Short mmCIF file of C-alpha atoms and ligand atoms in Angstrom, two decimals:
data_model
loop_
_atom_site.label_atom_id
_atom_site.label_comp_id
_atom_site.label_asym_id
_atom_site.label_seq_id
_atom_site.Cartn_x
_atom_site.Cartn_y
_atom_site.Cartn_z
CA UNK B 165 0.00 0.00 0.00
CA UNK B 166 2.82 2.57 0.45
CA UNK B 167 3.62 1.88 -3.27
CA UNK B 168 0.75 4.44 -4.07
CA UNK B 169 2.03 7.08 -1.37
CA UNK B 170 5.19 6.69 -3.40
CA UNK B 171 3.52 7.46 -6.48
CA UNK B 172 1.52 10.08 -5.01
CA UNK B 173 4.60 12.43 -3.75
CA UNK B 174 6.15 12.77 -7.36
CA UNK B 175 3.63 14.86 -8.93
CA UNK B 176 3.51 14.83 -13.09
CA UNK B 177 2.52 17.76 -15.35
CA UNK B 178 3.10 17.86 -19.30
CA UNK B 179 6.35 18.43 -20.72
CA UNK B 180 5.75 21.93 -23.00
CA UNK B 181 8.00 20.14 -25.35
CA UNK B 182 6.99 16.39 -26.92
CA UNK B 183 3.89 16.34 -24.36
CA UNK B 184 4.97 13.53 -22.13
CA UNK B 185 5.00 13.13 -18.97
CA UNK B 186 7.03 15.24 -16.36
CA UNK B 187 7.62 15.48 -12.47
CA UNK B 188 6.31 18.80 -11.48
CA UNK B 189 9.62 18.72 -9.39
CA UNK B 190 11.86 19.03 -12.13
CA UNK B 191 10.34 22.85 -13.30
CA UNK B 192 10.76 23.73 -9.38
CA UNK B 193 14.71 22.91 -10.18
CA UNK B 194 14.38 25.52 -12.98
CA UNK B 195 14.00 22.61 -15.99
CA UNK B 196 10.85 23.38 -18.39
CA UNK B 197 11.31 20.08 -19.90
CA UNK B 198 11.00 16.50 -19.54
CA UNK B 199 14.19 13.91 -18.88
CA UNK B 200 13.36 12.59 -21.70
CA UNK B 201 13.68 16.28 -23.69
CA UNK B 202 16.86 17.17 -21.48
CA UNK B 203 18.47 14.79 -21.97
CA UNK B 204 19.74 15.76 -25.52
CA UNK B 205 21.24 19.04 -23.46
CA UNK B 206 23.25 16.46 -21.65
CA UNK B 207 20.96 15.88 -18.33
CA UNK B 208 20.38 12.92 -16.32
CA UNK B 209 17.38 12.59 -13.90
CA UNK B 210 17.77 9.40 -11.38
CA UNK B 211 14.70 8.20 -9.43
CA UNK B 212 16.37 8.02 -5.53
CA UNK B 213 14.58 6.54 -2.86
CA UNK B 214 14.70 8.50 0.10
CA UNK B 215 13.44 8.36 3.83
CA UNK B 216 13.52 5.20 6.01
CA UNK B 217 11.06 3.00 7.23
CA UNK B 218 7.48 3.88 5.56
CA UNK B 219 8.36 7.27 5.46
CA UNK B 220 9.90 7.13 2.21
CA UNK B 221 9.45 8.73 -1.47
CA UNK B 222 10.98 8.73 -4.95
CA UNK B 223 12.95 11.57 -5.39
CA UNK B 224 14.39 12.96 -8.90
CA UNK B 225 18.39 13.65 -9.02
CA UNK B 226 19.18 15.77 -11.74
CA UNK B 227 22.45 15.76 -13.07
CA UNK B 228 24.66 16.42 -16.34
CA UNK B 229 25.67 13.93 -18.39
CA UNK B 230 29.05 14.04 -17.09
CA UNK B 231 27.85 13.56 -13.18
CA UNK B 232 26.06 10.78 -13.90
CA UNK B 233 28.80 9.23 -15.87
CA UNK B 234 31.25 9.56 -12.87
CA UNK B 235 27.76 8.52 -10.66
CA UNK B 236 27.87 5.19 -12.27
CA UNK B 237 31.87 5.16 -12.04
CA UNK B 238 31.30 5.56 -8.54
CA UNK B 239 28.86 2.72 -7.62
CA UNK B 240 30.73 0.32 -9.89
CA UNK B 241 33.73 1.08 -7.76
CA UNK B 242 31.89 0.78 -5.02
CA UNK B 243 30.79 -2.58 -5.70
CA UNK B 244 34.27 -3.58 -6.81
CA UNK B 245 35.85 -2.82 -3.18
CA UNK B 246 34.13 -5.57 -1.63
CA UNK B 247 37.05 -7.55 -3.61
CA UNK B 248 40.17 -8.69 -2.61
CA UNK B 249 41.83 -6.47 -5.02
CA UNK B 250 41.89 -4.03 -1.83
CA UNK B 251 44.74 -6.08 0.06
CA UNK B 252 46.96 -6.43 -2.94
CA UNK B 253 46.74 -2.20 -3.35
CA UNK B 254 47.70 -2.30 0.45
CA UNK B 255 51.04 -4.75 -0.28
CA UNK B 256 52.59 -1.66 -2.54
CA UNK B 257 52.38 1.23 -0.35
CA UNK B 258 55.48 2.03 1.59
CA UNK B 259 59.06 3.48 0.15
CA UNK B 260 60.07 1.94 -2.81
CA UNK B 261 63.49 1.69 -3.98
CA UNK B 262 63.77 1.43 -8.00
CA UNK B 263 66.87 -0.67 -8.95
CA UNK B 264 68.22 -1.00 -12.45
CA UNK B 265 69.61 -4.26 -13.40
CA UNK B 266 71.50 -5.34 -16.34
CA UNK B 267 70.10 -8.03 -17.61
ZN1 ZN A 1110 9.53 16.24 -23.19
#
């Protein structure tokens, strides 16, 4: 039941542009046009999930092209940590001393 209390908090209105839907949010961030529209200017809009408990709602992050690209940099990363890549990273730090050989 608090599926519909999610859909009730983003609000839509028509995009001016292609007529499409629109989260009334996104002109109260200054945009007059759908994702969909913006997103040839290079914009992003993620659907977050905020609050805790059953206090929560969809919000919309807006972002440029090249936030979201670093976004999605970010939670691969993220997701990569949990590897043991992390211990081998922590076996090189200290002084190193470079030594040439002839070989
Ligand atoms: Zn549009």
């Amino acid at each position: 039941m608090y599926q519909i209390k999610t859909m009730e908090k983003l609000e839509m209105m028509e995009c001016p542009q292609c007529g499409g839907p629109m989260p009334v949010k996104r002109r109260e961030l200054g945009y007059h046009v759908c994702v969909n529209c913006s997103t040839v200017s290079a914009k992003r809009g993620i659907p977050v999930m905020r609050g805790t408990g059953d206090h929560t709602w969809v919000d919309l992050e807006v972002m440029t092209q090249e936030q979201f690209e670093r976004y999605e940099e970010m939670e691969n990363k993220t997701k990569s940590e949990i590897t043991p890549l992390k211990n081998n990273k922590g076996n090189l730090q200290g002084p190193f001393t470079i030594v040439e050989t002839d070989n």
